Short mmCIF file of C-alpha atoms in Angstrom, two decimals:
data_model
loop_
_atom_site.label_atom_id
_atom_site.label_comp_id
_atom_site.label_asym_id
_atom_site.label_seq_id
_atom_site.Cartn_x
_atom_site.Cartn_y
_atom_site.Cartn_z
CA UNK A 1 12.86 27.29 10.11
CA UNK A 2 13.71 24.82 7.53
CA UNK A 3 17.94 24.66 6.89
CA UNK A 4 18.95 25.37 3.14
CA UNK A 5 21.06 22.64 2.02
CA UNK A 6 23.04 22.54 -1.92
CA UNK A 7 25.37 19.78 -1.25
CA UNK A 8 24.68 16.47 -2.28
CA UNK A 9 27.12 15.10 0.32
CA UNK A 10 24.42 16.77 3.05
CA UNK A 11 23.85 13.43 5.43
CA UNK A 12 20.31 14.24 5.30
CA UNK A 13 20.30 14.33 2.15
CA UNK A 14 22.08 11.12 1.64
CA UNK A 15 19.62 9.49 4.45
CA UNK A 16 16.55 10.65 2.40
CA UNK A 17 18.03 9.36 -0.99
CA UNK A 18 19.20 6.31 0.64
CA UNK A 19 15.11 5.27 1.48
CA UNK A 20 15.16 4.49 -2.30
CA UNK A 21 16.29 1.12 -1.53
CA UNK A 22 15.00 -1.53 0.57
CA UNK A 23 17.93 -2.33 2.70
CA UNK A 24 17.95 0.95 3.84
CA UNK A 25 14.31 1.55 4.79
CA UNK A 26 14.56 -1.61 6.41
CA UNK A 27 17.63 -0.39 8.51
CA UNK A 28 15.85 2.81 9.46
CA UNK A 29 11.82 1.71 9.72
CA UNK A 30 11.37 4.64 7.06
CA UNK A 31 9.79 5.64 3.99
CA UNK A 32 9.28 8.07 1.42
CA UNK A 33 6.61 9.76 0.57
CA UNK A 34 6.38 12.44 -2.63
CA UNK A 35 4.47 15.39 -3.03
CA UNK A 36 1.93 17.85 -1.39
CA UNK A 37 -1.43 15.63 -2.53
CA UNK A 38 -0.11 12.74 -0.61
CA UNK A 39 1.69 14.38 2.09
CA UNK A 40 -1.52 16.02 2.59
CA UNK A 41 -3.29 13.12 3.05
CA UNK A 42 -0.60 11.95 5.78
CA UNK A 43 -1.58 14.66 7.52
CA UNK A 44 -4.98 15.15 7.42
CA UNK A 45 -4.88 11.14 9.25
CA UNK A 46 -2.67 12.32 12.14
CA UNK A 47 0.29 11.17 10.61
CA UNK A 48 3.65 13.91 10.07
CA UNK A 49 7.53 12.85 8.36
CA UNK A 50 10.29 12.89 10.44
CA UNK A 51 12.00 14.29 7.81
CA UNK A 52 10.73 16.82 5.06
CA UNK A 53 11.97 18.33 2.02
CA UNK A 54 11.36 21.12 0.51
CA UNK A 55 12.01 22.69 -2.92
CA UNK A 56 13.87 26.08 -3.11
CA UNK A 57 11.14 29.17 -3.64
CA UNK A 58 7.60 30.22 -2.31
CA UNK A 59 5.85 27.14 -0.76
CA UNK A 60 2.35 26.44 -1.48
CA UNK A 61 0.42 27.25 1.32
CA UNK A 62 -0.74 23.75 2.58
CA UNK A 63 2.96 22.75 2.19
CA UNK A 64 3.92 25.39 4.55
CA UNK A 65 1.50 24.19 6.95
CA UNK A 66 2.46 20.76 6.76
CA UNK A 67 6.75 21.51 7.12
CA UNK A 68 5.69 23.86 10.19
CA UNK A 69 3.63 21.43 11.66
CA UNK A 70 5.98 18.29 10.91
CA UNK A 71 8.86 21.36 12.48
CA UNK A 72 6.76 21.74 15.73
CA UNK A 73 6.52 17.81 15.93
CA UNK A 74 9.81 17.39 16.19
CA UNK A 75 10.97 16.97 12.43
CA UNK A 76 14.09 17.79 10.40
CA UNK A 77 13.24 20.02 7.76
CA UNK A 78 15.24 21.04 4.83
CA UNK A 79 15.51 23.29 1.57
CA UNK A 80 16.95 22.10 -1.10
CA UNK A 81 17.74 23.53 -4.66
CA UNK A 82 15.99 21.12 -7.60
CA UNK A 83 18.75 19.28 -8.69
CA UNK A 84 19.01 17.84 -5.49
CA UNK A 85 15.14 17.35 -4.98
CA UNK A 86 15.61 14.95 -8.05
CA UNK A 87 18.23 13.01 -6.63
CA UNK A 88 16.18 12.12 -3.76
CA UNK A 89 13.51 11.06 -5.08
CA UNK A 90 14.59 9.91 -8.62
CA UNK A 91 12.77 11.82 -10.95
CA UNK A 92 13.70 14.31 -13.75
CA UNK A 93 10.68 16.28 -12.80
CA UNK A 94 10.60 16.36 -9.28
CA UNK A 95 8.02 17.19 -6.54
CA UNK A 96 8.07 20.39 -4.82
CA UNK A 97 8.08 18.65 -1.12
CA UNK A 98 9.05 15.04 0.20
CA UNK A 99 8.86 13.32 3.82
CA UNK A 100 10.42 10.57 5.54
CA UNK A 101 7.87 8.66 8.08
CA UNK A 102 8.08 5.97 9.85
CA UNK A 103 6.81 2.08 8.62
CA UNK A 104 3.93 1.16 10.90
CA UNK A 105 4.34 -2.61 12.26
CA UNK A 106 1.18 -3.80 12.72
CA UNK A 107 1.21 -7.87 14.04
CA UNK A 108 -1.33 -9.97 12.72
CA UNK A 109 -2.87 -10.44 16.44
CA UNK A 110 -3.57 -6.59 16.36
CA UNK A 111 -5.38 -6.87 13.55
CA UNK A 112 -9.45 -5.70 13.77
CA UNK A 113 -11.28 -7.77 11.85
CA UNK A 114 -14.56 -6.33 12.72
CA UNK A 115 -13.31 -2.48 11.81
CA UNK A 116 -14.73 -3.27 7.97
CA UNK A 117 -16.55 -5.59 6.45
CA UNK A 118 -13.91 -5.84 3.43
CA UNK A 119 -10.22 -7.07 3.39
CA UNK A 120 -7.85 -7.46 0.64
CA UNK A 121 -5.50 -10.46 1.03
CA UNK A 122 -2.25 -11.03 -1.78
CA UNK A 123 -0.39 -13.84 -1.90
CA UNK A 124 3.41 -13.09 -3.49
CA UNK A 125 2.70 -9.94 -5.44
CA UNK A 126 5.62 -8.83 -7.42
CA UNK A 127 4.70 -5.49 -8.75
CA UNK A 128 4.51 -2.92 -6.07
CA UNK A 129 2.39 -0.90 -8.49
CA UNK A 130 -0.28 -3.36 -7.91
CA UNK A 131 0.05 -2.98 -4.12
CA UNK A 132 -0.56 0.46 -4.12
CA UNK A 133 -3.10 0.45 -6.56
CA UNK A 134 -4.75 -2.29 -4.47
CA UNK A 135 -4.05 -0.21 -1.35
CA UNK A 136 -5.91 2.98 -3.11
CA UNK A 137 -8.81 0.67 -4.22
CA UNK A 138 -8.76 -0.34 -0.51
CA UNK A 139 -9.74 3.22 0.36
CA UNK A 140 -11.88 3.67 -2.22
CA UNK A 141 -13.80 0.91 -1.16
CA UNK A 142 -13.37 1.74 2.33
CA UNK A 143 -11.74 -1.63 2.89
CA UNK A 144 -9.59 -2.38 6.53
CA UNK A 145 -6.90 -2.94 4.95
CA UNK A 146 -4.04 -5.53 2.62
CA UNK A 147 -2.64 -8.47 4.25
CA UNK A 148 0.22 -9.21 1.81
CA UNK A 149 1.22 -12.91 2.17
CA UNK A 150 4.34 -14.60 1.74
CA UNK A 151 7.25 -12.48 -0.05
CA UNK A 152 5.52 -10.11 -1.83
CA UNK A 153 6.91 -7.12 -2.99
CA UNK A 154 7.63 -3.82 -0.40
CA UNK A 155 4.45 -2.18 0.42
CA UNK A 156 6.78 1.25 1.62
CA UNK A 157 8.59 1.52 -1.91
CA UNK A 158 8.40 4.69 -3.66
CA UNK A 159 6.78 2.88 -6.60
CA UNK A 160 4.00 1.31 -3.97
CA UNK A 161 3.71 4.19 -2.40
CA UNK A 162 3.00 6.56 -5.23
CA UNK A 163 0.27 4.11 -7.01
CA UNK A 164 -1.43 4.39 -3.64
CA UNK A 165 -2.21 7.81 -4.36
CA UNK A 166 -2.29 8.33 -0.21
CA UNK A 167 -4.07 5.30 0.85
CA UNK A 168 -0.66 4.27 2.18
CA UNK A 169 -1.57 6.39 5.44
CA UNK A 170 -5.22 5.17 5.74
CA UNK A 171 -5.19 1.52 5.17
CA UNK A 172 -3.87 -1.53 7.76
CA UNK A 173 -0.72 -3.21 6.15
CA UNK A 174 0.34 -6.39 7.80
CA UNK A 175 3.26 -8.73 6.00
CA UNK A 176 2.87 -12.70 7.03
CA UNK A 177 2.97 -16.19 5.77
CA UNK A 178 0.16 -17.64 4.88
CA UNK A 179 1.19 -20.79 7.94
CA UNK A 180 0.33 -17.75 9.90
CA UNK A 181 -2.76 -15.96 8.37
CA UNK A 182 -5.03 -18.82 7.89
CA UNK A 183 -5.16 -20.10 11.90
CA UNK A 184 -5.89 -16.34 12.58
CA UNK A 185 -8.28 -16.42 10.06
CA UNK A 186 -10.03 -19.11 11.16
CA UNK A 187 -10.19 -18.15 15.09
CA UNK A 188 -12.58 -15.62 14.03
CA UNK A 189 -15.64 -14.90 11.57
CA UNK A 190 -14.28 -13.83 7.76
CA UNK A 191 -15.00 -15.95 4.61
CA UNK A 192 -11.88 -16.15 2.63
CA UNK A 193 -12.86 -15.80 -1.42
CA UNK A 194 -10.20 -16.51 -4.18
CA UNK A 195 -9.91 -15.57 -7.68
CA UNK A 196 -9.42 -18.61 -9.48
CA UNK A 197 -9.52 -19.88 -13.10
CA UNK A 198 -10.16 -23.35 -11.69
CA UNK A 199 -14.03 -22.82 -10.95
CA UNK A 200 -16.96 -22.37 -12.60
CA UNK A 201 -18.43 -20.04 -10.30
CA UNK A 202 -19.42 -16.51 -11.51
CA UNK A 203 -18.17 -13.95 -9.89
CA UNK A 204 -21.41 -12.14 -9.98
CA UNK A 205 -23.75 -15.30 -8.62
CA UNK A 206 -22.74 -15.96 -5.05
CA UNK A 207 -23.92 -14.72 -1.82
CA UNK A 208 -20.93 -12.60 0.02
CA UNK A 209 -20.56 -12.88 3.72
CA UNK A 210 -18.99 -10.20 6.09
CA UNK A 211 -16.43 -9.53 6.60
CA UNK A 212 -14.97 -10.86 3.29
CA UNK A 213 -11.28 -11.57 2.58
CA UNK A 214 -10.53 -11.31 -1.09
CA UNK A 215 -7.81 -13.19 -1.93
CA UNK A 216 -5.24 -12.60 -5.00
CA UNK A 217 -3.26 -14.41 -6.18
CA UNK A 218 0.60 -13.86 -7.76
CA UNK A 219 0.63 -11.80 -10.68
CA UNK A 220 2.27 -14.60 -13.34
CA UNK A 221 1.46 -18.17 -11.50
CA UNK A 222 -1.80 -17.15 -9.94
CA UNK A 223 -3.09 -19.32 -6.52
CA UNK A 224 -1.24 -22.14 -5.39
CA UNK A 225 -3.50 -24.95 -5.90
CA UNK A 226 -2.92 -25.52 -1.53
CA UNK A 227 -4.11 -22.01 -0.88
CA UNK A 228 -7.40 -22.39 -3.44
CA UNK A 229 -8.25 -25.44 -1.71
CA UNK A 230 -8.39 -23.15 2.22
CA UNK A 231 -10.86 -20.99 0.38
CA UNK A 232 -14.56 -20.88 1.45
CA UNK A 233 -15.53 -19.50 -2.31
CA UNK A 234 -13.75 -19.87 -5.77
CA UNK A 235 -14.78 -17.25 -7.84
CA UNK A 236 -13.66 -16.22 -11.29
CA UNK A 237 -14.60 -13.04 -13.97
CA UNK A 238 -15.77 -14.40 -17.38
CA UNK A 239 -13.31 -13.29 -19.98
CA UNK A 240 -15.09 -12.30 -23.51
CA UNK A 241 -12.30 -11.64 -25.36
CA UNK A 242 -8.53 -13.25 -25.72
CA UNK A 243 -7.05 -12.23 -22.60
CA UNK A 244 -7.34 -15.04 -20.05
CA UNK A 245 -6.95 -12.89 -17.09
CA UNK A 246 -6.84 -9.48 -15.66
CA UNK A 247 -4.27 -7.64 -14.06
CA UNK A 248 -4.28 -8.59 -10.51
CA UNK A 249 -4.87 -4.90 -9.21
CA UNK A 250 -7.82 -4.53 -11.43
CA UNK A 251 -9.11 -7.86 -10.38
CA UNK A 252 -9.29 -6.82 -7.18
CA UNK A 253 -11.11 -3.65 -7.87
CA UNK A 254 -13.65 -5.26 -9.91
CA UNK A 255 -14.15 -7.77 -7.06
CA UNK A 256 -14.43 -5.08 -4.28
CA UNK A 257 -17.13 -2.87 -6.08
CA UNK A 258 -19.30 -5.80 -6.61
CA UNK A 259 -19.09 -7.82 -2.97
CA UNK A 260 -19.80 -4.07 -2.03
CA UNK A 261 -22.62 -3.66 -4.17
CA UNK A 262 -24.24 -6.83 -3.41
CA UNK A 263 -24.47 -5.98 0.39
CA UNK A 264 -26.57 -2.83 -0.80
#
């Protein structure tokens, strides 16, 4: 049974807090992850918290099932009155249940690049809102997964983490530099395409190749002009209006429908 906990000085409750900041998920290989929709989804792919967290009063049912199971697997499990549920995770309104689980480490080298015909690439991404909303288009689109290149922002931040609505737990997340990604890239099939202002190409016009590697670019600076000239296509969305760009999230949506769409 889950231990009831109203001191903010708990150590568990200091240790869940603490994954609010980098250095500490770092130091521990852990994230958070907020509410029963999401936790759901963790656990409906196999995957259970370490830790969970429970609001004070009657669980909903599925959240019962997932603290027992996450209990049975091992995990610490807690109940906590609100105030403190709000401290850990940071909001005013404040979920009703919250996990700890462990950052998978996947190496470039155990990467499948034949487990889907669609990857999403970014190269120094600073929002990590647009990761996760590029990581939920990812399962939308039932891509393998985001190779994030460079420094990009932390995939397992709560921000990241809520924007991916889940997708967090089903897509491949692998951190390199890009002196690393393109070798691997080129030991195998993939054609790498990059959304550029510096083509004339139509998004819409070319011919798509599988598996596809859609690469984004930094949200302010774009491409580096050394990482448009590795790609096999240059590709850009006409803009009609005064905007000279989209955001780089939607971007990659748009892109990801429409390679999928043209291989129907």
């Amino acid at each position: 049974m889950p231990r009831h906990i109203t001191s903010f000085s708990n150590d568990t409750v200091k240790r869940l807090r603490s994954l609010r900041e980098k250095k500490a998920r770092r130091l521990e290989g852990l994230f958070l992850a907020e509410g029963l929709r999401i936790m759901a989804e963790a656990r409906d792919v196999g995957v259970l918290p370490e830790v969970v967290a429970c609001a004070e009063g009657e669980l909903h049912p599925l959240a019962a099932e997932i603290v027992a199971q996450a209990e049975a697997a091992g995990a610490e499990a807690i109940v906590v009155p609100d105030e403190i549920m709000a401290k850990m995770s940071g909001k005013d309104n404040p979920p009703l249940l919250l996990g700890a689980y462990r950052q998978p480490r996947l190496p470039l080298t155990d990467l499948d690049r034949s487990a889907s015909p669609l990857w999403f690439v970014a190269e120094k991404l600073r929002d990590p809102g647009n990761i996760g909303t590029i990581l939920r288009t990812g399962d939308a689109v039932a891509a393998g997964g985001l190779i994030l290149i460079d420094d990009s922002a932390d995939p397992f931040s709560v921000e990241a983490v809520r924007a991916s609505m889940g997708a967090i737990f089903t897509q491949k997340i692998v951190q390199v530099p890009w002196d690393s990604f393109l070798p691997w890239l080129r030991e195998g099939p993939g054609q790498l395409v990059g959304t550029s202002l510096q083509t004339d190409h139509d998004y819409l016009d070319p011919t798509y190749e599988q598996p596809s590697f859609l690469l984004v670019g930094n949200e302010q600076a774009g491409l580096p002009e050394a990482y448009e000239a590795e790609c096999d296509l240059l590709v850009k969305m006409p803009m009609l209006g005064r905007a000279d760009s989209l955001n780089a999230a939607v971007a990659a949506a748009v892109m990801a429908f429409h390679v999928r769409a043209s291989w129907r």
